[in-house]
Amino acid sequence: MSTERPDNDVTGPRRRRPPLAVASVAAAVLLAGGGGAYWASTASGDGGTADRAARDAAAPVLALDAAERAPATPGDPSTPPPGIAPGEPDPGGPPVVYRAAGQLPDGPDEAAVHRATGTVAAAEVARLAKALGIPGTPRTVDASWVVGDEDGPGALLKVTKQAPGTWTFARTTPVEPCEPGKMCANQSPPEADGQPVSEKAAKAAAVPVLKAVGQDDAALNAGQLMGDVRVVNADPKVDGLPTYGWSTGIQVGPDGKVAGGSGQLKALEKGDTYPAIGADEALKQLNEASRARGDGGRDIGGCATPVPLEGEPKPTDMQCVPSNGKRAPVTRTVEDAVFGLALHYIDGRQTLVPTWLFTVREAPRGPESTVTQIAVAPEFVEKPTTPTPSGDRKATSYAADGRTLEVTFWGGVCSTYTASAEESPGQVRVTIKEEKQKDGACIMIAKELKRTVTLDEPLGDRTVIDAASGATVPRS
């Protein structure tokens, strides 16, 4: 018979950092941020407190975008659906109550945001192409650097010019008609034995690529398989802190060669420093946000799991709707908490924000997952508002190169779309108009589309706004 442990029970196998280690992390963050001079000033008493207060007052409020998007990790089945921020539960599900299995750490008193700025140089792309074994010189195609040929056998590398320099790589093996019994030049080479390489071999194949993107010290996990392809997921450390949502994914084929991948090429720069909250307060905020999302979810009526037979114990995860019409909450156990940095969209830019990374288990012997909660003091975080939608298409991302603005959106295959922009000194408002097909039948299929707008002036640091929703459009 199992018994419920009290909240302060820290028995059992957990990877919780002891208080001394937490203090060491806090010291490391402070030293990395301002060096020995800053550490000395904070140790002096009132002077350090005054300096910190002045710096906090100067830090701008973090305005979270209305439509945060989860990062795409190549082949990662745990990536949440579009529209859900990294580490957040599905808003359509029931409210979740997170309970700590033991005492949670305090973490550092403050930490900085990090973001990539500027543009990617051709030399940076050439270095990555060399590591991937792609011959050729980087060339410009719309708002991206391209190396390779997508129309012939070989490989193709695309890198968005604007920071953070999102890159994608894939082997290209087009198939054309070939006479029976003859080997054609564009045919794919024979596959290996169809067995995935070992984790050690996959990591070794990924090392040159990770070095080219400045992540050779990242924590590697090569346990994921996609058929006979092994995926190496690399999570780098930034300013000594673990990251979430900033992974590089490298796919290694059964022949031991890199077959695909994606990530970010531009190095991150340290931004403003913010006061941080402890894990206990972050967990409280996480539960409040989960309760708010769950209360607004649609009713399912009855139970989402089978009703137990007479004499059987009631499952702890029953998702039933009580008589008041609201979904009953489900409980998740928080087994660990680590202070790190997680990806969020702020003013349309990908930003790594100080965040608590909670290791959550759904059942005593169930799988683990990571749930995140921003660790910045709440008075420095501005929550997004839900915009009023219009009939126009909503831009999901953009890329820019000088006066060329490339807008990405979802649309139907039988409609015609045009994009336009209204410019001002601080922002560019993009409108995507749809002209539907008037006659004939049309299949109801949506696809990702792109349209290019030529601006009067280079985009620069101006924010791109979607006119249909009023939300900031993230960079692609």
Tab-separated table of C-alpha atoms in Angstrom:
chain	number	residue	atom	x	y	z
A	1	MET	CA	0.000	0.000	0.000
A	2	SER	CA	1.449	3.371	-1.012
A	3	THR	CA	1.360	6.426	1.194
A	4	GLU	CA	1.497	10.048	0.136
A	5	ARG	CA	4.703	11.835	1.011
A	6	PRO	CA	4.606	15.252	2.678
A	7	ASP	CA	5.678	18.250	0.622
A	8	ASN	CA	8.982	18.539	2.458
A	9	ASP	CA	9.936	14.894	1.960
A	10	VAL	CA	13.082	14.769	-0.169
A	11	THR	CA	13.605	10.996	-0.050
A	12	GLY	CA	13.799	8.935	-3.190
A	13	PRO	CA	15.938	9.172	-6.342
A	14	ARG	CA	16.111	12.812	-7.419
A	15	ARG	CA	18.759	14.928	-9.026
A	16	ARG	CA	18.100	17.994	-6.897
A	17	ARG	CA	21.002	20.367	-6.452
A	18	PRO	CA	22.090	20.853	-2.785
A	19	PRO	CA	21.937	24.374	-1.316
A	20	LEU	CA	25.697	24.811	-1.660
A	21	ALA	CA	25.533	24.035	-5.368
A	22	VAL	CA	22.655	26.494	-5.823
A	23	ALA	CA	24.717	29.201	-4.188
A	24	SER	CA	27.619	28.336	-6.492
A	25	VAL	CA	25.376	28.723	-9.549
A	26	ALA	CA	24.186	32.108	-8.311
A	27	ALA	CA	27.768	33.236	-7.770
A	28	ALA	CA	28.747	31.990	-11.219
A	29	VAL	CA	25.943	33.997	-12.839
A	30	LEU	CA	26.961	37.138	-11.011
A	31	LEU	CA	30.633	36.707	-11.837
A	32	ALA	CA	29.854	36.003	-15.482
A	33	GLY	CA	27.673	39.092	-15.684
A	34	GLY	CA	29.925	41.713	-14.155
A	35	GLY	CA	33.227	40.183	-13.149
A	36	GLY	CA	34.991	40.499	-9.828
A	37	ALA	CA	34.271	44.232	-9.556
A	38	TYR	CA	30.511	43.644	-9.461
A	39	TRP	CA	30.857	40.805	-6.955
A	40	ALA	CA	32.882	43.089	-4.681
A	41	SER	CA	30.314	45.893	-4.902
A	42	THR	CA	27.416	43.612	-3.946
A	43	ALA	CA	29.378	42.291	-0.994
A	44	SER	CA	29.887	45.798	0.349
A	45	GLY	CA	26.335	46.115	1.670
A	46	ASP	CA	24.118	49.104	0.926
A	47	GLY	CA	26.156	50.229	-2.077
A	48	GLY	CA	25.580	46.944	-3.867
A	49	THR	CA	21.842	47.033	-3.095
A	50	ALA	CA	21.572	50.572	-4.472
A	51	ASP	CA	23.458	49.629	-7.641
A	52	ARG	CA	21.190	46.629	-8.169
A	53	ALA	CA	18.036	48.718	-7.640
A	54	ALA	CA	19.243	51.286	-10.166
A	55	ARG	CA	19.986	48.598	-12.720
A	56	ASP	CA	16.597	46.925	-12.181
A	57	ALA	CA	14.834	50.259	-12.647
A	58	ALA	CA	16.597	50.747	-15.980
A	59	ALA	CA	15.648	47.301	-17.334
A	60	PRO	CA	12.688	47.470	-19.756
A	61	VAL	CA	9.554	45.402	-19.187
A	62	LEU	CA	9.569	42.148	-21.164
A	63	ALA	CA	6.549	42.248	-23.501
A	64	LEU	CA	5.701	38.655	-24.437
A	65	ASP	CA	4.261	38.244	-27.908
A	66	ALA	CA	0.622	37.228	-28.240
A	67	ALA	CA	1.391	34.190	-30.403
A	68	GLU	CA	4.480	32.454	-29.089
A	69	ARG	CA	5.601	29.511	-31.161
A	70	ALA	CA	7.396	26.420	-29.960
A	71	PRO	CA	10.833	25.745	-31.391
A	72	ALA	CA	11.047	22.991	-33.977
A	73	THR	CA	13.473	20.301	-32.916
A	74	PRO	CA	14.181	17.996	-35.875
A	75	GLY	CA	12.300	14.757	-35.406
A	76	ASP	CA	11.389	15.543	-31.805
A	77	PRO	CA	7.929	14.098	-31.038
A	78	SER	CA	7.765	16.066	-27.782
A	79	THR	CA	7.639	19.418	-29.602
A	80	PRO	CA	4.287	20.995	-28.655
A	81	PRO	CA	1.715	21.960	-31.289
A	82	PRO	CA	1.942	25.372	-33.019
A	83	GLY	CA	0.779	28.247	-30.829
A	84	ILE	CA	1.928	26.669	-27.556
A	85	ALA	CA	5.015	28.164	-25.966
A	86	PRO	CA	7.855	25.789	-25.093
A	87	GLY	CA	7.171	23.798	-21.939
A	88	GLU	CA	3.541	24.867	-21.649
A	89	PRO	CA	0.613	22.400	-21.482
A	90	ASP	CA	-2.080	22.272	-24.148
A	91	PRO	CA	-4.595	25.071	-23.369
A	92	GLY	CA	-7.383	22.823	-24.637
A	93	GLY	CA	-6.788	20.301	-21.871
A	94	PRO	CA	-7.912	20.273	-18.236
A	95	PRO	CA	-6.164	22.420	-15.601
A	96	VAL	CA	-3.043	20.821	-14.160
A	97	VAL	CA	-1.919	21.075	-10.541
A	98	TYR	CA	1.845	20.747	-10.116
A	99	ARG	CA	3.036	19.498	-6.722
A	100	ALA	CA	6.681	19.419	-5.647
A	101	ALA	CA	7.964	16.064	-4.383
A	102	GLY	CA	10.376	17.841	-2.043
A	103	GLN	CA	12.045	21.130	-1.244
A	104	LEU	CA	12.781	23.317	-4.279
A	105	PRO	CA	15.912	25.510	-4.706
A	106	ASP	CA	15.981	29.302	-4.440
A	107	GLY	CA	18.228	29.984	-7.445
A	108	PRO	CA	20.125	33.233	-8.175
A	109	ASP	CA	18.828	36.674	-7.200
A	110	GLU	CA	19.061	37.937	-10.776
A	111	ALA	CA	19.897	36.834	-14.323
A	112	ALA	CA	20.118	38.311	-17.796
A	113	VAL	CA	18.191	37.731	-21.010
A	114	HIS	CA	20.119	36.729	-24.135
A	115	ARG	CA	19.343	37.281	-27.809
A	116	ALA	CA	21.033	37.192	-31.191
A	117	THR	CA	21.348	40.471	-33.091
A	118	GLY	CA	22.588	41.614	-36.478
A	119	THR	CA	22.934	39.536	-39.619
A	120	VAL	CA	24.769	36.372	-40.597
A	121	ALA	CA	27.931	36.850	-42.675
A	122	ALA	CA	28.775	34.716	-45.708
A	123	ALA	CA	31.928	33.484	-43.936
A	124	GLU	CA	29.828	32.018	-41.098
A	125	VAL	CA	27.679	30.141	-43.618
A	126	ALA	CA	30.743	28.895	-45.488
A	127	ARG	CA	32.187	27.504	-42.240
A	128	LEU	CA	28.998	25.530	-41.559
A	129	ALA	CA	28.796	24.326	-45.175
A	130	LYS	CA	32.369	23.028	-44.960
A	131	ALA	CA	31.555	21.099	-41.772
A	132	LEU	CA	28.557	19.553	-43.555
A	133	GLY	CA	30.672	18.642	-46.586
A	134	ILE	CA	28.798	20.902	-49.044
A	135	PRO	CA	30.947	22.407	-51.826
A	136	GLY	CA	30.192	25.841	-53.233
A	137	THR	CA	29.996	29.497	-52.245
A	138	PRO	CA	27.065	30.962	-50.267
A	139	ARG	CA	24.649	32.830	-52.523
A	140	THR	CA	21.633	35.023	-51.784
A	141	VAL	CA	18.115	33.705	-52.398
A	142	ASP	CA	15.456	36.135	-51.140
A	143	ALA	CA	16.268	36.695	-47.426
A	144	SER	CA	18.512	33.642	-46.987
A	145	TRP	CA	21.979	32.334	-47.709
A	146	VAL	CA	21.946	29.134	-49.775
A	147	VAL	CA	24.721	26.611	-50.426
A	148	GLY	CA	24.143	23.557	-52.605
A	149	ASP	CA	21.581	22.658	-55.238
A	150	GLU	CA	18.008	21.601	-54.524
A	151	ASP	CA	17.493	20.488	-58.142
A	152	GLY	CA	20.238	17.878	-58.266
A	153	PRO	CA	21.769	15.113	-56.181
A	154	GLY	CA	23.820	16.349	-53.267
A	155	ALA	CA	22.845	18.574	-50.336
A	156	LEU	CA	21.218	21.908	-49.591
A	157	LEU	CA	21.917	24.348	-46.739
A	158	LYS	CA	19.672	27.379	-46.125
A	159	VAL	CA	20.486	30.019	-43.504
A	160	THR	CA	18.247	32.997	-42.733
A	161	LYS	CA	20.364	36.142	-42.999
A	162	GLN	CA	18.686	37.897	-40.084
A	163	ALA	CA	19.721	36.849	-36.572
A	164	PRO	CA	19.485	34.276	-35.064
A	165	GLY	CA	20.399	32.749	-38.431
A	166	THR	CA	18.046	29.764	-38.432
A	167	TRP	CA	19.571	27.056	-40.617
A	168	THR	CA	18.236	23.879	-42.188
A	169	PHE	CA	20.188	21.165	-43.970
A	170	ALA	CA	19.062	18.138	-45.975
A	171	ARG	CA	20.497	15.680	-48.435
A	172	THR	CA	18.750	16.058	-51.804
A	173	THR	CA	18.221	12.934	-53.904
A	174	PRO	CA	15.653	13.710	-56.635
A	175	VAL	CA	14.322	10.772	-58.607
A	176	GLU	CA	14.022	10.931	-62.418
A	177	PRO	CA	13.012	8.235	-64.918
A	178	CYS	CA	15.798	5.774	-65.605
A	179	GLU	CA	15.987	2.865	-68.051
A	180	PRO	CA	15.601	-0.522	-66.352
A	181	GLY	CA	18.871	-2.278	-65.650
A	182	LYS	CA	20.986	0.894	-65.868
A	183	MET	CA	22.527	2.954	-63.086
A	184	CYS	CA	21.646	6.627	-63.466
A	185	ALA	CA	23.890	9.405	-62.212
A	186	ASN	CA	21.158	10.950	-60.078
A	187	GLN	CA	20.081	7.771	-58.341
A	188	SER	CA	20.557	7.547	-54.601
A	189	PRO	CA	23.565	5.465	-53.522
A	190	PRO	CA	22.793	2.106	-51.969
A	191	GLU	CA	21.809	2.392	-48.342
A	192	ALA	CA	23.846	0.843	-45.583
A	193	ASP	CA	22.534	-2.217	-43.781
A	194	GLY	CA	19.518	-0.213	-42.618
A	195	GLN	CA	20.641	-0.326	-38.995
A	196	PRO	CA	21.100	2.962	-37.123
A	197	VAL	CA	24.607	3.810	-36.001
A	198	SER	CA	25.518	3.688	-32.329
A	199	GLU	CA	25.017	6.707	-30.094
A	200	LYS	CA	28.786	7.124	-29.855
A	201	ALA	CA	29.177	7.141	-33.645
A	202	ALA	CA	26.293	9.584	-34.084
A	203	LYS	CA	27.790	12.013	-31.567
A	204	ALA	CA	31.180	11.772	-33.287
A	205	ALA	CA	29.548	12.639	-36.645
A	206	ALA	CA	27.772	15.629	-35.084
A	207	VAL	CA	30.869	17.146	-33.420
A	208	PRO	CA	32.254	19.018	-36.502
A	209	VAL	CA	28.847	20.576	-37.180
A	210	LEU	CA	28.385	21.636	-33.555
A	211	LYS	CA	31.865	23.160	-33.530
A	212	ALA	CA	31.028	25.171	-36.666
A	213	VAL	CA	27.964	26.691	-34.948
A	214	GLY	CA	29.793	27.337	-31.669
A	215	GLN	CA	28.050	24.609	-29.663
A	216	ASP	CA	30.821	22.040	-29.274
A	217	ASP	CA	30.368	22.135	-25.482
A	218	ALA	CA	26.606	21.432	-25.616
A	219	ALA	CA	25.018	18.533	-23.728
A	220	LEU	CA	24.270	15.755	-26.252
A	221	ASN	CA	21.453	13.227	-26.338
A	222	ALA	CA	21.562	10.638	-29.117
A	223	GLY	CA	18.815	8.343	-27.891
A	224	GLN	CA	16.195	9.381	-30.455
A	225	LEU	CA	15.589	7.271	-33.572
A	226	MET	CA	13.693	8.044	-36.785
A	227	GLY	CA	13.662	4.669	-38.516
A	228	ASP	CA	17.315	3.921	-39.275
A	229	VAL	CA	18.335	7.552	-38.694
A	230	ARG	CA	19.703	8.516	-35.278
A	231	VAL	CA	19.084	12.087	-34.078
A	232	VAL	CA	21.609	13.938	-31.942
A	233	ASN	CA	19.932	16.718	-29.944
A	234	ALA	CA	22.376	19.296	-28.590
A	235	ASP	CA	21.333	21.690	-25.812
A	236	PRO	CA	23.999	24.364	-25.318
A	237	LYS	CA	24.779	26.231	-22.127
A	238	VAL	CA	24.617	30.020	-22.235
A	239	ASP	CA	26.323	32.100	-19.553
A	240	GLY	CA	26.794	28.853	-17.639
A	241	LEU	CA	23.040	28.076	-17.604
A	242	PRO	CA	21.214	25.205	-19.344
A	243	THR	CA	18.874	26.163	-22.178
A	244	TYR	CA	15.456	24.959	-23.313
A	245	GLY	CA	14.134	25.544	-26.836
A	246	TRP	CA	17.531	26.455	-28.325
A	247	SER	CA	18.482	22.953	-29.440
A	248	THR	CA	20.450	21.954	-32.487
A	249	GLY	CA	19.209	18.727	-34.069
A	250	ILE	CA	21.518	16.651	-36.269
A	251	GLN	CA	20.299	13.554	-38.112
A	252	VAL	CA	22.894	10.839	-38.790
A	253	GLY	CA	22.095	8.173	-41.382
A	254	PRO	CA	22.948	4.461	-41.238
A	255	ASP	CA	26.105	5.201	-43.272
A	256	GLY	CA	27.411	7.365	-40.427
A	257	LYS	CA	27.069	10.632	-42.372
A	258	VAL	CA	25.035	13.689	-41.411
A	259	ALA	CA	21.782	13.478	-43.392
A	260	GLY	CA	19.928	16.534	-42.081
A	261	GLY	CA	19.557	18.999	-39.270
A	262	SER	CA	18.630	22.474	-38.134
A	263	GLY	CA	19.495	25.060	-35.502
A	264	GLN	CA	20.670	28.657	-35.041
A	265	LEU	CA	23.975	29.988	-36.375
A	266	LYS	CA	24.297	33.454	-34.829
A	267	ALA	CA	25.893	33.683	-31.380
A	268	LEU	CA	23.805	35.034	-28.500
A	269	GLU	CA	24.575	38.301	-26.747
A	270	LYS	CA	23.856	39.170	-23.136
A	271	GLY	CA	21.070	41.704	-22.577
A	272	ASP	CA	19.428	43.386	-19.580
A	273	THR	CA	19.605	41.841	-16.111
A	274	TYR	CA	16.381	41.213	-14.156
A	275	PRO	CA	15.559	40.215	-10.567
A	276	ALA	CA	14.637	36.534	-10.374
A	277	ILE	CA	12.122	34.561	-8.316
A	278	GLY	CA	12.707	31.222	-6.601
A	279	ALA	CA	11.380	27.879	-7.752
A	280	ASP	CA	8.565	27.861	-5.160
A	281	GLU	CA	7.172	31.181	-6.409
A	282	ALA	CA	7.574	30.071	-10.035
A	283	LEU	CA	5.650	26.875	-9.284
A	284	LYS	CA	2.866	28.944	-7.724
A	285	GLN	CA	2.671	31.111	-10.867
A	286	LEU	CA	2.674	28.004	-13.046
A	287	ASN	CA	-0.330	26.600	-11.185
A	288	GLU	CA	-2.192	29.910	-11.424
A	289	ALA	CA	-1.593	30.070	-15.187
A	290	SER	CA	-2.619	26.426	-15.624
A	291	ARG	CA	-5.826	27.022	-13.656
A	292	ALA	CA	-6.666	30.032	-15.839
A	293	ARG	CA	-6.090	28.073	-19.051
A	294	GLY	CA	-8.036	25.032	-17.864
A	295	ASP	CA	-11.050	27.055	-16.725
A	296	GLY	CA	-11.342	28.456	-20.228
A	297	GLY	CA	-11.080	25.072	-21.937
A	298	ARG	CA	-14.010	23.446	-23.656
A	299	ASP	CA	-16.112	20.963	-21.682
A	300	ILE	CA	-15.716	17.293	-22.604
A	301	GLY	CA	-18.653	15.876	-20.625
A	302	GLY	CA	-18.103	12.806	-18.472
A	303	CYS	CA	-14.668	11.217	-18.013
A	304	ALA	CA	-11.757	11.083	-20.412
A	305	THR	CA	-10.530	7.797	-18.877
A	306	PRO	CA	-12.593	4.630	-18.307
A	307	VAL	CA	-14.652	4.487	-15.123
A	308	PRO	CA	-13.177	1.782	-12.818
A	309	LEU	CA	-15.202	-1.329	-12.007
A	310	GLU	CA	-16.556	-1.866	-8.513
A	311	GLY	CA	-13.744	-2.620	-6.093
A	312	GLU	CA	-11.007	-1.201	-8.359
A	313	PRO	CA	-9.022	1.850	-7.193
A	314	LYS	CA	-9.914	5.144	-8.839
A	315	PRO	CA	-7.149	6.387	-11.170
A	316	THR	CA	-5.352	9.507	-9.956
A	317	ASP	CA	-5.581	11.004	-13.442
A	318	MET	CA	-9.366	10.897	-13.994
A	319	GLN	CA	-10.267	13.844	-16.253
A	320	CYS	CA	-13.945	14.277	-15.391
A	321	VAL	CA	-16.233	17.260	-15.696
A	322	PRO	CA	-18.010	17.898	-12.374
A	323	SER	CA	-21.568	19.154	-12.069
A	324	ASN	CA	-20.481	22.807	-12.379
A	325	GLY	CA	-19.428	22.138	-16.001
A	326	LYS	CA	-15.698	22.712	-15.435
A	327	ARG	CA	-12.964	20.181	-15.955
A	328	ALA	CA	-11.515	18.554	-12.883
A	329	PRO	CA	-7.776	19.219	-12.496
A	330	VAL	CA	-5.142	16.531	-12.895
A	331	THR	CA	-2.032	16.311	-10.716
A	332	ARG	CA	1.566	16.206	-11.917
A	333	THR	CA	4.610	15.634	-9.687
A	334	VAL	CA	7.554	18.009	-9.926
A	335	GLU	CA	10.654	15.961	-9.219
A	336	ASP	CA	13.352	18.516	-9.970
A	337	ALA	CA	13.839	22.216	-10.686
A	338	VAL	CA	16.822	23.779	-12.456
A	339	PHE	CA	17.404	27.469	-13.140
A	340	GLY	CA	18.107	28.077	-16.823
A	341	LEU	CA	17.129	29.986	-19.959
A	342	ALA	CA	14.143	29.206	-22.217
A	343	LEU	CA	13.094	30.536	-25.605
A	344	HIS	CA	10.323	33.143	-25.802
A	345	TYR	CA	9.257	35.657	-28.451
A	346	ILE	CA	9.578	39.253	-27.249
A	347	ASP	CA	8.830	42.111	-29.654
A	348	GLY	CA	9.053	39.627	-32.492
A	349	ARG	CA	12.537	38.452	-31.556
A	350	GLN	CA	13.630	35.096	-30.230
A	351	THR	CA	14.931	35.713	-26.724
A	352	LEU	CA	16.303	33.377	-24.071
A	353	VAL	CA	14.653	34.426	-20.815
A	354	PRO	CA	15.622	33.369	-17.245
A	355	THR	CA	13.328	30.410	-16.554
A	356	TRP	CA	12.767	27.594	-14.086
A	357	LEU	CA	12.906	24.203	-15.827
A	358	PHE	CA	10.696	21.755	-13.927
A	359	THR	CA	11.118	18.011	-14.421
A	360	VAL	CA	7.563	16.657	-14.269
A	361	ARG	CA	6.322	13.073	-14.068
A	362	GLU	CA	2.709	12.240	-14.910
A	363	ALA	CA	2.609	8.973	-12.945
A	364	PRO	CA	4.918	7.205	-10.432
A	365	ARG	CA	6.503	5.124	-13.191
A	366	GLY	CA	5.498	7.306	-16.130
A	367	PRO	CA	7.706	9.299	-18.517
A	368	GLU	CA	9.368	12.574	-17.575
A	369	SER	CA	8.806	15.879	-19.333
A	370	THR	CA	10.015	19.457	-18.911
A	371	VAL	CA	7.627	22.281	-18.019
A	372	THR	CA	8.897	25.852	-17.902
A	373	GLN	CA	7.942	28.988	-16.005
A	374	ILE	CA	9.582	32.395	-16.470
A	375	ALA	CA	11.798	33.232	-13.487
A	376	VAL	CA	11.808	37.011	-14.011
A	377	ALA	CA	10.022	38.950	-11.259
A	378	PRO	CA	6.378	39.407	-12.417
A	379	GLU	CA	6.497	43.222	-12.322
A	380	PHE	CA	9.001	43.038	-15.212
A	381	VAL	CA	6.832	40.775	-17.408
A	382	GLU	CA	3.978	42.105	-19.519
A	383	LYS	CA	1.550	39.333	-20.464
A	384	PRO	CA	0.201	39.315	-24.039
A	385	THR	CA	-3.352	40.333	-24.810
A	386	THR	CA	-5.565	38.379	-27.183
A	387	PRO	CA	-6.061	40.426	-30.388
A	388	THR	CA	-9.330	40.686	-32.264
A	389	PRO	CA	-9.003	38.652	-35.484
A	390	SER	CA	-10.065	39.915	-38.898
A	391	GLY	CA	-10.824	38.153	-42.157
A	392	ASP	CA	-7.270	38.554	-43.519
A	393	ARG	CA	-4.586	35.874	-43.306
A	394	LYS	CA	-2.272	35.994	-40.304
A	395	ALA	CA	1.481	36.180	-40.840
A	396	THR	CA	3.275	33.490	-38.826
A	397	SER	CA	6.887	34.622	-39.373
A	398	TYR	CA	9.104	36.804	-41.517
A	399	ALA	CA	12.641	37.122	-42.835
A	400	ALA	CA	14.291	40.351	-43.971
A	401	ASP	CA	17.241	41.345	-46.135
A	402	GLY	CA	17.562	45.090	-46.582
A	403	ARG	CA	14.337	46.329	-48.203
A	404	THR	CA	13.111	42.786	-48.957
A	405	LEU	CA	10.572	41.459	-46.447
A	406	GLU	CA	9.547	37.806	-46.879
A	407	VAL	CA	6.338	36.921	-45.021
A	408	THR	CA	5.249	33.355	-44.198
A	409	PHE	CA	1.601	32.352	-43.616
A	410	TRP	CA	-0.849	29.456	-44.045
A	411	GLY	CA	-3.326	29.498	-46.900
A	412	GLY	CA	-5.436	27.391	-49.239
A	413	VAL	CA	-4.192	25.929	-52.495
A	414	CYS	CA	-6.980	27.446	-54.616
A	415	SER	CA	-6.765	31.084	-53.503
A	416	THR	CA	-4.576	33.959	-54.622
A	417	TYR	CA	-2.699	35.929	-51.951
A	418	THR	CA	-1.042	39.348	-51.987
A	419	ALA	CA	0.980	41.022	-49.257
A	420	SER	CA	1.435	44.718	-48.574
A	421	ALA	CA	3.118	46.783	-45.889
A	422	GLU	CA	2.380	50.076	-44.141
A	423	GLU	CA	5.590	51.623	-42.813
A	424	SER	CA	6.280	53.957	-39.894
A	425	PRO	CA	9.507	54.889	-38.053
A	426	GLY	CA	9.034	52.184	-35.387
A	427	GLN	CA	7.177	49.381	-37.111
A	428	VAL	CA	5.988	47.780	-40.348
A	429	ARG	CA	2.369	46.535	-40.483
A	430	VAL	CA	1.874	43.646	-42.893
A	431	THR	CA	-1.481	42.790	-44.488
A	432	ILE	CA	-2.099	39.539	-46.379
A	433	LYS	CA	-5.182	39.625	-48.608
A	434	GLU	CA	-6.889	36.516	-49.966
A	435	GLU	CA	-8.836	36.290	-53.218
A	436	LYS	CA	-10.776	33.019	-53.270
A	437	GLN	CA	-11.449	30.998	-56.379
A	438	LYS	CA	-14.942	31.809	-57.642
A	439	ASP	CA	-15.676	28.849	-59.923
A	440	GLY	CA	-14.884	25.163	-59.850
A	441	ALA	CA	-14.227	22.671	-57.092
A	442	CYS	CA	-11.300	23.054	-54.729
A	443	ILE	CA	-9.686	20.638	-52.300
A	444	MET	CA	-9.596	21.829	-48.684
A	445	ILE	CA	-5.842	21.651	-48.083
A	446	ALA	CA	-3.763	24.268	-46.299
A	447	LYS	CA	-0.086	24.815	-47.023
A	448	GLU	CA	2.641	27.140	-45.823
A	449	LEU	CA	3.083	30.023	-48.269
A	450	LYS	CA	5.482	32.959	-48.646
A	451	ARG	CA	5.043	36.388	-50.197
A	452	THR	CA	7.669	39.102	-50.651
A	453	VAL	CA	7.150	42.816	-50.021
A	454	THR	CA	9.593	45.522	-51.099
A	455	LEU	CA	9.852	48.207	-48.406
A	456	ASP	CA	10.573	51.895	-48.967
A	457	GLU	CA	13.416	51.707	-46.441
A	458	PRO	CA	15.442	48.773	-45.014
A	459	LEU	CA	13.626	47.085	-42.114
A	460	GLY	CA	16.472	47.647	-39.655
A	461	ASP	CA	15.336	47.362	-36.036
A	462	ARG	CA	11.679	48.096	-36.760
A	463	THR	CA	9.061	45.662	-35.418
A	464	VAL	CA	6.883	43.737	-37.886
A	465	ILE	CA	3.178	43.740	-36.917
A	466	ASP	CA	0.455	41.540	-38.380
A	467	ALA	CA	-2.378	43.895	-39.311
A	468	ALA	CA	-4.999	41.122	-39.082
A	469	SER	CA	-4.332	40.307	-35.429
A	470	GLY	CA	-2.320	43.251	-34.119
A	471	ALA	CA	0.337	40.798	-32.856
A	472	THR	CA	4.087	41.054	-33.342
A	473	VAL	CA	5.306	38.727	-36.090
A	474	PRO	CA	8.291	36.556	-35.048
A	475	ARG	CA	11.382	36.316	-37.195
A	476	SER	CA	11.585	33.008	-39.019
